[in-house]
PDB file of C-alpha atoms in Angstrom:
ATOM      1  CA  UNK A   1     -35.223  30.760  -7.635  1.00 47.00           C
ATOM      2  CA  UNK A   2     -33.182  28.087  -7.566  1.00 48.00           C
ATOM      3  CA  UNK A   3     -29.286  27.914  -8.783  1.00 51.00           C
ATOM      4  CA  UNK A   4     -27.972  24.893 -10.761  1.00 52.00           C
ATOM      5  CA  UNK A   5     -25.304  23.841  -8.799  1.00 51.00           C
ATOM      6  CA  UNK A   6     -23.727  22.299 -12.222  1.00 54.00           C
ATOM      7  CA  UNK A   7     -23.822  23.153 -15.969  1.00 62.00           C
ATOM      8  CA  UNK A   8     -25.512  20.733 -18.088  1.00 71.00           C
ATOM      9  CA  UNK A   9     -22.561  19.064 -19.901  1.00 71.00           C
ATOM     10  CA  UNK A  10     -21.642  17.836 -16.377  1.00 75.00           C
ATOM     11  CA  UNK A  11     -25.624  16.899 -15.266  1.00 79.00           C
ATOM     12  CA  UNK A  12     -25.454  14.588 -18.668  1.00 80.00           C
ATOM     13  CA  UNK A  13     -22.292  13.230 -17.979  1.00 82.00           C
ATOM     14  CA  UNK A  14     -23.625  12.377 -14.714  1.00 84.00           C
ATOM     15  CA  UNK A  15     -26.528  10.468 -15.357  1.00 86.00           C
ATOM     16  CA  UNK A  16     -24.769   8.812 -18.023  1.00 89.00           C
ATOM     17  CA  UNK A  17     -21.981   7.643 -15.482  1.00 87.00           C
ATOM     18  CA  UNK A  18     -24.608   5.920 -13.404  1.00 87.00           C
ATOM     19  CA  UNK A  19     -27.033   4.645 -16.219  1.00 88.00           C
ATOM     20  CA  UNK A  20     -23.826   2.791 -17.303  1.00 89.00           C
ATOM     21  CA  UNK A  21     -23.384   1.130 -14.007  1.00 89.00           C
ATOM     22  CA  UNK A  22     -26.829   0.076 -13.433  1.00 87.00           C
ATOM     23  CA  UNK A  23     -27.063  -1.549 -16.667  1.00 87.00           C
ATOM     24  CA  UNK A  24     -23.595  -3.481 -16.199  1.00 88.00           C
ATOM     25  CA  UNK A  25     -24.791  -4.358 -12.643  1.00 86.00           C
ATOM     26  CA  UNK A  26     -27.491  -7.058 -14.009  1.00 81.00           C
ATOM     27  CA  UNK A  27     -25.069  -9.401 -16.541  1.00 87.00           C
ATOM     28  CA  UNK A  28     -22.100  -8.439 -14.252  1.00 86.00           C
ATOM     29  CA  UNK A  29     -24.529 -10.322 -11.725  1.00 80.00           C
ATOM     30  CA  UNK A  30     -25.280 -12.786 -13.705  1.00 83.00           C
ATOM     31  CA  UNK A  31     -21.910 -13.455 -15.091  1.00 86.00           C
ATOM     32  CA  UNK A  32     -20.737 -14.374 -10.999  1.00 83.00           C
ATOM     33  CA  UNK A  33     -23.610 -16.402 -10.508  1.00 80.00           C
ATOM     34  CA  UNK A  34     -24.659 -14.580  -7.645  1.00 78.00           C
ATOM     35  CA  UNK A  35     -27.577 -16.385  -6.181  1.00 77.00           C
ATOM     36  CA  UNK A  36     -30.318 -14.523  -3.416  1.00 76.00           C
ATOM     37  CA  UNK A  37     -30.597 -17.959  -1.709  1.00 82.00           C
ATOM     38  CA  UNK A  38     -27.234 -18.532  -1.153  1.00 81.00           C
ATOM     39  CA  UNK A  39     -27.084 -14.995   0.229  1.00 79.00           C
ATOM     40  CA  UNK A  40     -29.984 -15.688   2.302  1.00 82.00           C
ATOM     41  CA  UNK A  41     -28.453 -18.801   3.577  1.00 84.00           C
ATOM     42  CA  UNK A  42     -24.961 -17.083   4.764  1.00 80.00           C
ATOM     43  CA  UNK A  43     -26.993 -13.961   6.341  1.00 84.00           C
ATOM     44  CA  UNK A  44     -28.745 -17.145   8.551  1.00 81.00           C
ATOM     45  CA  UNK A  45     -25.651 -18.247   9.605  1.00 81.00           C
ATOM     46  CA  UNK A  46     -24.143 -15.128  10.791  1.00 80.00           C
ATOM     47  CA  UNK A  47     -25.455 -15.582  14.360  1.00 83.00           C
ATOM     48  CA  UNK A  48     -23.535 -18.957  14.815  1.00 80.00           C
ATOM     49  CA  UNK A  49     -20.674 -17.431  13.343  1.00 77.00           C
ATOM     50  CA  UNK A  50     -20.300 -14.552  15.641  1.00 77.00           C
ATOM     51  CA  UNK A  51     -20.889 -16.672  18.494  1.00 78.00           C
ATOM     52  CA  UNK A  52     -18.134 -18.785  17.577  1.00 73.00           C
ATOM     53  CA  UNK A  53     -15.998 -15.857  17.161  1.00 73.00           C
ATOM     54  CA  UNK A  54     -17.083 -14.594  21.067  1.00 76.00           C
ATOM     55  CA  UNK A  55     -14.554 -17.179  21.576  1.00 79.00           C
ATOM     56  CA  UNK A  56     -11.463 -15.745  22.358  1.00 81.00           C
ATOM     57  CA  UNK A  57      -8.263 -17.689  24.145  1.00 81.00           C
ATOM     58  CA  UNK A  58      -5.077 -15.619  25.277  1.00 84.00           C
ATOM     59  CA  UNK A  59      -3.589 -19.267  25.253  1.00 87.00           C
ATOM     60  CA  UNK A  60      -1.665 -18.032  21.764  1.00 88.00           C
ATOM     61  CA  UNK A  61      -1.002 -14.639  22.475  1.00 91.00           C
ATOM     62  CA  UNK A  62       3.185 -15.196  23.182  1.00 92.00           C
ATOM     63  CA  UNK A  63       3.089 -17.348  19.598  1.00 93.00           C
ATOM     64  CA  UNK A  64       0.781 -14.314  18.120  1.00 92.00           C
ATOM     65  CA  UNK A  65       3.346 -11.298  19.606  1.00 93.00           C
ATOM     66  CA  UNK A  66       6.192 -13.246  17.996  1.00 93.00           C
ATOM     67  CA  UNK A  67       4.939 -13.568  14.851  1.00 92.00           C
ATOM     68  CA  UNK A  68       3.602  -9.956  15.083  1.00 92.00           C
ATOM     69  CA  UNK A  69       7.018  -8.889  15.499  1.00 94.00           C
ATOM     70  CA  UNK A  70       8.130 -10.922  12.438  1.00 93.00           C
ATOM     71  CA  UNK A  71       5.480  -9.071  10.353  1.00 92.00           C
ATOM     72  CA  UNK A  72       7.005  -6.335  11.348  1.00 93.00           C
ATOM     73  CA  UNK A  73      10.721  -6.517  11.084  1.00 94.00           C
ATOM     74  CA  UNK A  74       9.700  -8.088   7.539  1.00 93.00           C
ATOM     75  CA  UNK A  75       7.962  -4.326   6.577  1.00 93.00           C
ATOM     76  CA  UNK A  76      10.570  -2.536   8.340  1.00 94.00           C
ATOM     77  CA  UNK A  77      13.586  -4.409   6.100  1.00 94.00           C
ATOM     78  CA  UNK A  78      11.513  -4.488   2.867  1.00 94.00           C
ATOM     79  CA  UNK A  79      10.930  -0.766   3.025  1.00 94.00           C
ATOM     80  CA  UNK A  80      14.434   0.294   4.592  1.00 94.00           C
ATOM     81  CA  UNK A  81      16.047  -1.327   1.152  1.00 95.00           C
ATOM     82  CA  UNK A  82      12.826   0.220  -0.648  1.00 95.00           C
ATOM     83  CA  UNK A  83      14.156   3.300   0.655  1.00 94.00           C
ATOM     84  CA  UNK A  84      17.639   3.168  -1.139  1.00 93.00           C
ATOM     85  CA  UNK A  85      17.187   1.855  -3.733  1.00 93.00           C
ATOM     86  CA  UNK A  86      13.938   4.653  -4.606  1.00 93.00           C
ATOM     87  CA  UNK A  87      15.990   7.406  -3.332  1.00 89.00           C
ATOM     88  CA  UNK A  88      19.040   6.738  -6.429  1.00 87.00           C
ATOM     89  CA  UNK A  89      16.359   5.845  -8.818  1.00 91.00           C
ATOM     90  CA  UNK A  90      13.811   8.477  -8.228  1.00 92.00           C
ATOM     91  CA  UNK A  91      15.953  10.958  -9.040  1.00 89.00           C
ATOM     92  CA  UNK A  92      17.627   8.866 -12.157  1.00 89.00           C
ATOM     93  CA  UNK A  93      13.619   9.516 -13.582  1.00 91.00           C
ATOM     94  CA  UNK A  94      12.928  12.842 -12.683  1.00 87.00           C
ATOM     95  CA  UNK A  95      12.266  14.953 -15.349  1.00 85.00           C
ATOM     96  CA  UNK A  96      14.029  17.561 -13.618  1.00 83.00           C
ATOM     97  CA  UNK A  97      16.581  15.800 -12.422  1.00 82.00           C
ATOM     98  CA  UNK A  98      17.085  13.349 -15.019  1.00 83.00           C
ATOM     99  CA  UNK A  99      20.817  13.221 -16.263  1.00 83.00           C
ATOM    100  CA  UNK A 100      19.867  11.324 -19.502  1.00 85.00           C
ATOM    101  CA  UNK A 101      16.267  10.938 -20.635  1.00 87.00           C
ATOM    102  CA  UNK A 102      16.116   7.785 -22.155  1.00 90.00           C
ATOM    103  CA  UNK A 103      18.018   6.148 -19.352  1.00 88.00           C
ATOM    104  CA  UNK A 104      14.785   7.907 -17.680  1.00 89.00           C
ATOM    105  CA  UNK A 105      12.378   6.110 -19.793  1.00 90.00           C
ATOM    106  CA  UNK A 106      13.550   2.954 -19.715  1.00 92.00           C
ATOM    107  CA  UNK A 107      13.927   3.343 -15.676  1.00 90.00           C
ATOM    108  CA  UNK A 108       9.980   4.448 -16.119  1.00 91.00           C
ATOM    109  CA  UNK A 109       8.843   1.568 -17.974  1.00 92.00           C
ATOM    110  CA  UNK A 110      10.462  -0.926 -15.809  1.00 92.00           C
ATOM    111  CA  UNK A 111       8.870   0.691 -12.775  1.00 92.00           C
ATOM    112  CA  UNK A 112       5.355   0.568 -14.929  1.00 91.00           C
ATOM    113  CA  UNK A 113       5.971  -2.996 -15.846  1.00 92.00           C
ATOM    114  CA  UNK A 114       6.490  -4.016 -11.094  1.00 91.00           C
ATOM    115  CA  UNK A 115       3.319  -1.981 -10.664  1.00 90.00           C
ATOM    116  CA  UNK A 116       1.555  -3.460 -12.693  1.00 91.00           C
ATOM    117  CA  UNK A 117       2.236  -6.974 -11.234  1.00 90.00           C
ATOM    118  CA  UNK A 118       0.304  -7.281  -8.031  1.00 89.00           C
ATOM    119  CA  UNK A 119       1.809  -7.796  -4.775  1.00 88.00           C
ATOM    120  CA  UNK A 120       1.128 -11.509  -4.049  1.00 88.00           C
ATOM    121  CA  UNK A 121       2.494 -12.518  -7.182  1.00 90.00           C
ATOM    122  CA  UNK A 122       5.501 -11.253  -6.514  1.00 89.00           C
ATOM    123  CA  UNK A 123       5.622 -12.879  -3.266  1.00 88.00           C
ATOM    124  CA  UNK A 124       4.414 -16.325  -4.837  1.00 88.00           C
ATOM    125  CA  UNK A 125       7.467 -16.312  -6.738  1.00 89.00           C
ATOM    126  CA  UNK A 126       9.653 -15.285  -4.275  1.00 88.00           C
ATOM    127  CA  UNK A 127       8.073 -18.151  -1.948  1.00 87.00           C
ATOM    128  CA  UNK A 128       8.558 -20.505  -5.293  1.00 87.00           C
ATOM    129  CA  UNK A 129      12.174 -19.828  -5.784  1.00 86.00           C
ATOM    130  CA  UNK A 130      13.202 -19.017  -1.851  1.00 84.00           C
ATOM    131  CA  UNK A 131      10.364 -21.477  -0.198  1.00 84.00           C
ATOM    132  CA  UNK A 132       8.390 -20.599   3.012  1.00 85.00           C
ATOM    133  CA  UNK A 133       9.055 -18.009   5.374  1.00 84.00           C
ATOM    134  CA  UNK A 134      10.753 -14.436   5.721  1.00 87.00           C
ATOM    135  CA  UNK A 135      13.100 -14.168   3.005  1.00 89.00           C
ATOM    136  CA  UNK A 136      10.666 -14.631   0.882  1.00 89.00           C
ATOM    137  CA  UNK A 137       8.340 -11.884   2.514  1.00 89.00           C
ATOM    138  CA  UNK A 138      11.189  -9.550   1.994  1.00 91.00           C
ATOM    139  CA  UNK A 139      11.843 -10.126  -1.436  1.00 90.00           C
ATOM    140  CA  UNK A 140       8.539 -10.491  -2.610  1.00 90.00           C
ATOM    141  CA  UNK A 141       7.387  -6.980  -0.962  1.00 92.00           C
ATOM    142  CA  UNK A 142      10.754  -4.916  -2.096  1.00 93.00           C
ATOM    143  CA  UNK A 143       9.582  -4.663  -5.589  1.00 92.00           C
ATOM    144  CA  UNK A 144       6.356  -3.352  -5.269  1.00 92.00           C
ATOM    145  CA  UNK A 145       7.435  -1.571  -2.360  1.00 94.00           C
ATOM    146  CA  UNK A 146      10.457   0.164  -4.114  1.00 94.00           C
ATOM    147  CA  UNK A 147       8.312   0.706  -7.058  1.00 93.00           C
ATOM    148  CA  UNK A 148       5.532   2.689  -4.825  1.00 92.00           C
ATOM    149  CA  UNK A 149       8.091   4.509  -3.453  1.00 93.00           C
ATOM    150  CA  UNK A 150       9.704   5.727  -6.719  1.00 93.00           C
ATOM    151  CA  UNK A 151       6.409   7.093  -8.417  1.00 92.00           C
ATOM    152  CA  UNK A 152       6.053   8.883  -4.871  1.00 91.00           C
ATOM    153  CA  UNK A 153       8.944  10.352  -5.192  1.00 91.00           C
ATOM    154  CA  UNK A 154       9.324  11.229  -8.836  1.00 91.00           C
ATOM    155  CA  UNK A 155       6.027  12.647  -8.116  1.00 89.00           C
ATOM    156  CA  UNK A 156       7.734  14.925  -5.800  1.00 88.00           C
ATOM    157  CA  UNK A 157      10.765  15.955  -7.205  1.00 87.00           C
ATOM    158  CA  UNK A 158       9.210  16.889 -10.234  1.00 85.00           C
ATOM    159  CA  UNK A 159       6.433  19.470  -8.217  1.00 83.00           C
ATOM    160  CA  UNK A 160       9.387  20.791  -6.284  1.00 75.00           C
ATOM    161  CA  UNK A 161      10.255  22.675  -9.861  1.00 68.00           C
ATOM    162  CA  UNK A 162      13.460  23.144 -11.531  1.00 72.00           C
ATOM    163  CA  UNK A 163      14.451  26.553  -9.901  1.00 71.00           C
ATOM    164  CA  UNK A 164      16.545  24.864  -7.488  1.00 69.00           C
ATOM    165  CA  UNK A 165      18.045  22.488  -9.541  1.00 70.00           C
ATOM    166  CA  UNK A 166      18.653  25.063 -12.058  1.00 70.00           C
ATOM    167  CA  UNK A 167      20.577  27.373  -9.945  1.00 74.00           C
ATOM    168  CA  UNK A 168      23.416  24.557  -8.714  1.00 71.00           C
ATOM    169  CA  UNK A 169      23.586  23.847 -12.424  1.00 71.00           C
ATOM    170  CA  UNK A 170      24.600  27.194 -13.142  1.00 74.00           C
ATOM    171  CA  UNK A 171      26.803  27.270 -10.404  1.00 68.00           C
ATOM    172  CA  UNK A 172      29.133  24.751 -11.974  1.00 71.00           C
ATOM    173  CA  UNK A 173      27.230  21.612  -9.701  1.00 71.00           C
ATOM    174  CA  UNK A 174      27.413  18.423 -10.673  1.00 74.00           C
ATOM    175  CA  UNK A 175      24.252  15.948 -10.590  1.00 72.00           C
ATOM    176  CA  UNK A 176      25.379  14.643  -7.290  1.00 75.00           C
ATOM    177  CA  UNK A 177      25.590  18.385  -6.188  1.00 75.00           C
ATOM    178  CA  UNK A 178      21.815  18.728  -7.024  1.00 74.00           C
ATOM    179  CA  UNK A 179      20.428  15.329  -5.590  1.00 77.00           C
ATOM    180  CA  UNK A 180      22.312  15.993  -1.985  1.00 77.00           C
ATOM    181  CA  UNK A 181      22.343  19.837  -1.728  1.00 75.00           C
ATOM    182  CA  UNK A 182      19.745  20.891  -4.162  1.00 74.00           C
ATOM    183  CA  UNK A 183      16.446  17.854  -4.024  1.00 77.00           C
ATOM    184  CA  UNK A 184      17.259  16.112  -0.659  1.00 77.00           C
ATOM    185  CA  UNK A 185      17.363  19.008   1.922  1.00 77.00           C
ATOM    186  CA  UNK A 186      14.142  20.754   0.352  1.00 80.00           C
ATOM    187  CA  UNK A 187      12.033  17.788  -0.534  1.00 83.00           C
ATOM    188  CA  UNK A 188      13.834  15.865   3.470  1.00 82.00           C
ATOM    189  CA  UNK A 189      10.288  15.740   5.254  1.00 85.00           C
ATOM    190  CA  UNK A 190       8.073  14.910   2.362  1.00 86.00           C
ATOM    191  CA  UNK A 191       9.926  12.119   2.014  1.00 88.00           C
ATOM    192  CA  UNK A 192       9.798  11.142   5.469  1.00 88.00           C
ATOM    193  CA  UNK A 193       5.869  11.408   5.443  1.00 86.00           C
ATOM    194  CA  UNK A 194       6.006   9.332   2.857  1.00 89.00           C
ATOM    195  CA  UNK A 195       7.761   6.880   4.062  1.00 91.00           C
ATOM    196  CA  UNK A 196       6.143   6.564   7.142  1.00 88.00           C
ATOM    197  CA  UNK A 197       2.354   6.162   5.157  1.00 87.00           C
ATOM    198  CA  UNK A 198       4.143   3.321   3.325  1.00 90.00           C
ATOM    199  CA  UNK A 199       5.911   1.681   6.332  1.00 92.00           C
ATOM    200  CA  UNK A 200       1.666   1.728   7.344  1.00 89.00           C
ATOM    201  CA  UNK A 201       0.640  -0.313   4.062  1.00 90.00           C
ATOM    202  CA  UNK A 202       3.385  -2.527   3.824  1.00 91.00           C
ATOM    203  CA  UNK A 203       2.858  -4.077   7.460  1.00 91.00           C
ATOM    204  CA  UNK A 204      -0.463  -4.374   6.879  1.00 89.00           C
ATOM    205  CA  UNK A 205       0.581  -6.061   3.462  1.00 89.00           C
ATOM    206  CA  UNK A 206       2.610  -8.220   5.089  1.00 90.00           C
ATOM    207  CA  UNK A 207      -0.176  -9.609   7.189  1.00 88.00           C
ATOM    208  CA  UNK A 208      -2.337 -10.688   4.419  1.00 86.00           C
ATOM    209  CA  UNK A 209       0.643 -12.037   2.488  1.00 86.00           C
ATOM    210  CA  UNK A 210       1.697 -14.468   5.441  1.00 85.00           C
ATOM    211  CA  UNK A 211      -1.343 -16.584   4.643  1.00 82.00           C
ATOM    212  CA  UNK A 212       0.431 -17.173   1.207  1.00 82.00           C
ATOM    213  CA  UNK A 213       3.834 -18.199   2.758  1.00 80.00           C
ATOM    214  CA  UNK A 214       5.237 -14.491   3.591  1.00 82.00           C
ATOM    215  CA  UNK A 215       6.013 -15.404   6.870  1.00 84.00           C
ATOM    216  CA  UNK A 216       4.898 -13.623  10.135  1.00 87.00           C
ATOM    217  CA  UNK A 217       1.309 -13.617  11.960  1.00 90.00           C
ATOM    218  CA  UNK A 218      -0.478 -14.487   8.389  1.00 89.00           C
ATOM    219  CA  UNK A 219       0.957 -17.498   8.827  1.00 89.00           C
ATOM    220  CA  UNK A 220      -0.306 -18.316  12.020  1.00 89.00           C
ATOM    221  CA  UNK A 221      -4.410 -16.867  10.873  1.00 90.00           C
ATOM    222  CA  UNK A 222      -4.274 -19.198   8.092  1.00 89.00           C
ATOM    223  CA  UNK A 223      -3.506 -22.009   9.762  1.00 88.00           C
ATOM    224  CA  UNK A 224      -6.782 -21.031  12.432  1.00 87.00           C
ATOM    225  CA  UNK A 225      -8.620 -20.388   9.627  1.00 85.00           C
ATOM    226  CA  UNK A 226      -8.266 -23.540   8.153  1.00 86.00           C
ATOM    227  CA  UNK A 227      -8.640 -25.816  11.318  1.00 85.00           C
ATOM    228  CA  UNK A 228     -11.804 -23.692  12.461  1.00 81.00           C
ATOM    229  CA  UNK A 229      -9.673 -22.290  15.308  1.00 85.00           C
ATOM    230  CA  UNK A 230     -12.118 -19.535  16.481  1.00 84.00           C
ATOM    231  CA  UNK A 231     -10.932 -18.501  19.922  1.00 85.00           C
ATOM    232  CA  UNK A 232      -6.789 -18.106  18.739  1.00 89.00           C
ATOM    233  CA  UNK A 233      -8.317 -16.593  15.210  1.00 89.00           C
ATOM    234  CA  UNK A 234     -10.175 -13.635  17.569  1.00 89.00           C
ATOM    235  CA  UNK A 235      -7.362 -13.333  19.356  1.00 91.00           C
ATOM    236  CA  UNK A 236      -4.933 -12.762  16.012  1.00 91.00           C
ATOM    237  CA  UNK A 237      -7.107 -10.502  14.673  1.00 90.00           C
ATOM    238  CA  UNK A 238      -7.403  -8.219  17.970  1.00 92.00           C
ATOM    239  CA  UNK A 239      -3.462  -8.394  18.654  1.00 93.00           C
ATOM    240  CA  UNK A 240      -3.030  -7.192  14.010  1.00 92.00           C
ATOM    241  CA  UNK A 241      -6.184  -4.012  14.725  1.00 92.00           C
ATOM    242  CA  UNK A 242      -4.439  -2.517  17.228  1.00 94.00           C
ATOM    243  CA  UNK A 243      -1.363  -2.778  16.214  1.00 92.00           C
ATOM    244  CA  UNK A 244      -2.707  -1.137  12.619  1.00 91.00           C
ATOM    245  CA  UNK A 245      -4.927   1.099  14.709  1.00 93.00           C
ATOM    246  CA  UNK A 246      -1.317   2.328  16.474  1.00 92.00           C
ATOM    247  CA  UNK A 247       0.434   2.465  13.288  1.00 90.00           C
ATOM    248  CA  UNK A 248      -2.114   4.746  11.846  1.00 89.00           C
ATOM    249  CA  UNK A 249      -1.929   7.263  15.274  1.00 90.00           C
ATOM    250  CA  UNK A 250       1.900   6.738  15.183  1.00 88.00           C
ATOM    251  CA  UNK A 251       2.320   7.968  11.363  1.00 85.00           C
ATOM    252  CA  UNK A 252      -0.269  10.661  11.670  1.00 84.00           C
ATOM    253  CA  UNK A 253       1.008  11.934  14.522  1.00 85.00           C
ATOM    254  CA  UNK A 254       5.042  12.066  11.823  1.00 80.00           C
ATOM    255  CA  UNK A 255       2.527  13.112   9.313  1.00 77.00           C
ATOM    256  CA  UNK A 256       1.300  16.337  11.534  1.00 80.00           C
ATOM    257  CA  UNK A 257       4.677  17.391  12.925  1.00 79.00           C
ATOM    258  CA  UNK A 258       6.517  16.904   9.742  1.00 72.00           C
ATOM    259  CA  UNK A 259       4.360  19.348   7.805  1.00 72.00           C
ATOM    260  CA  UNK A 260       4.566  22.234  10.834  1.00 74.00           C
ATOM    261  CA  UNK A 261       8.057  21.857  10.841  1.00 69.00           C
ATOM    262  CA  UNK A 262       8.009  22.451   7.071  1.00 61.00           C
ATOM    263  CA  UNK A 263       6.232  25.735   6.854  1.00 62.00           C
TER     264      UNK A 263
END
């Protein structure tokens, strides 16, 4: 006997789900132009590609590790300020921390309106108004950055519940009383993991937005990328893996301890 492992409201909504997507697949297809030859043709050249990318020179790994550490500093400001300024607002939107509710909602639908703008445009106009280089990295990533940051921690504060909040209230605490001895010290080392995963995105962000004038190691990829530079281009893209790869061990690692410290 066998046991349906779903009802059959779900089973239809199911195979309508994927009927859908295999009928948009063909004029989705067709609407890119995607050709089989052309397809064909780059699978062919995949061989010499590779082999040019066997190619690797150490002869631009001081100029790489500089510009590494650019990328960095860059994430490390944008989300230090991110930090700040998230940490006032968050708690200005709150529902449960909130001191006025339609200063919350027009906080709310500002921060809807940054995340809705992707991140390189914002750092397109920073690099129109500020030109090349790491200012404009900065400024460009602090909005999107800040505005991740507050929906993370709205997000927070507002699962934490209103118990402890409500009890400094009745206590005769003021709002600042609440943010500093009520939010802060329970919701300390969510925050803190959160903040670390973002520190993670941003510096990878910060990569890919160098190749649009961000400043940092981008920088330095486009310009191999555009002069066929295989052997630095290797090279770049070994010295940004492991330093994402270390990242990613690093903030697990503040991740891991964070939540057995919590419990």
């Amino acid at each position: 006997m066998k046991i349906p492992i779903s009802h059959k409201a779900t089973r239809r909504n199911q195979r309508w789900f994927f009927a859908v997507m295999i009928v948009l697949f063909v004029p989705c297809a067709f609407y890119l132009k995607l050709s089989y030859s052309q397809f064909a043709d780059g699978i062919g050249r995949i061989p010499d590609i590779v082999k040019q990318f066997l190619q690797i020179s150490p002869d631009d790994l001081p100029i790489l590790l500089r510009e590494l550490l650019t990328s960095l500093i860059i994430a490390f400001l944008s989300v230090v300020i991110s930090v700040f300024l998230s940490l006032l607002l968050s708690f200005l939107i709150a529902d449960t921390t909130a001191p006025s509710r339609w200063i919350a909602k027009g906080l709310r639908l500002v921060v809807v309106i940054v995340r809705t703008i992707p991140t390189t445009i914002w750092v397109l106009l920073a690099v129109a108004s500020m030109g090349f280089g790491s200012m404009a990295g900065v400024l460009g990533l602090l909005f999107p950055t800040t505005s991740f940051l507050i929906k993370s921690f709205t997000a927070q504060i507002d699962e934490a519940g209103k118990e402890p909040v409500e009890a400094i209230r009745a206590l005769g605490g003021t709002w600042w009383h609440v943010v500093f001895n009520g939010a802060i010290p329970t919701l300390y080392t969510t925050f803190l993991a959160l903040i670390a995963f973002n520190f993670e995105i941003t510096v990878a962000e910060t990569v890919i937005l160098g190749m649009v004038g961000a400043g940092g190691i981008g920088v330095l990829l486009q310009e191999y990328i555009s002069y066929y530079e295989f052997a630095p281009l290797l090279m770049g893209i070994l010295v940004v893996f492991l330093t994402l790869f270390v990242l990613e061990l690093m903030t697990n690692q503040i991740r891991k301890r964070l939540a057995r410290s919590a419990r």
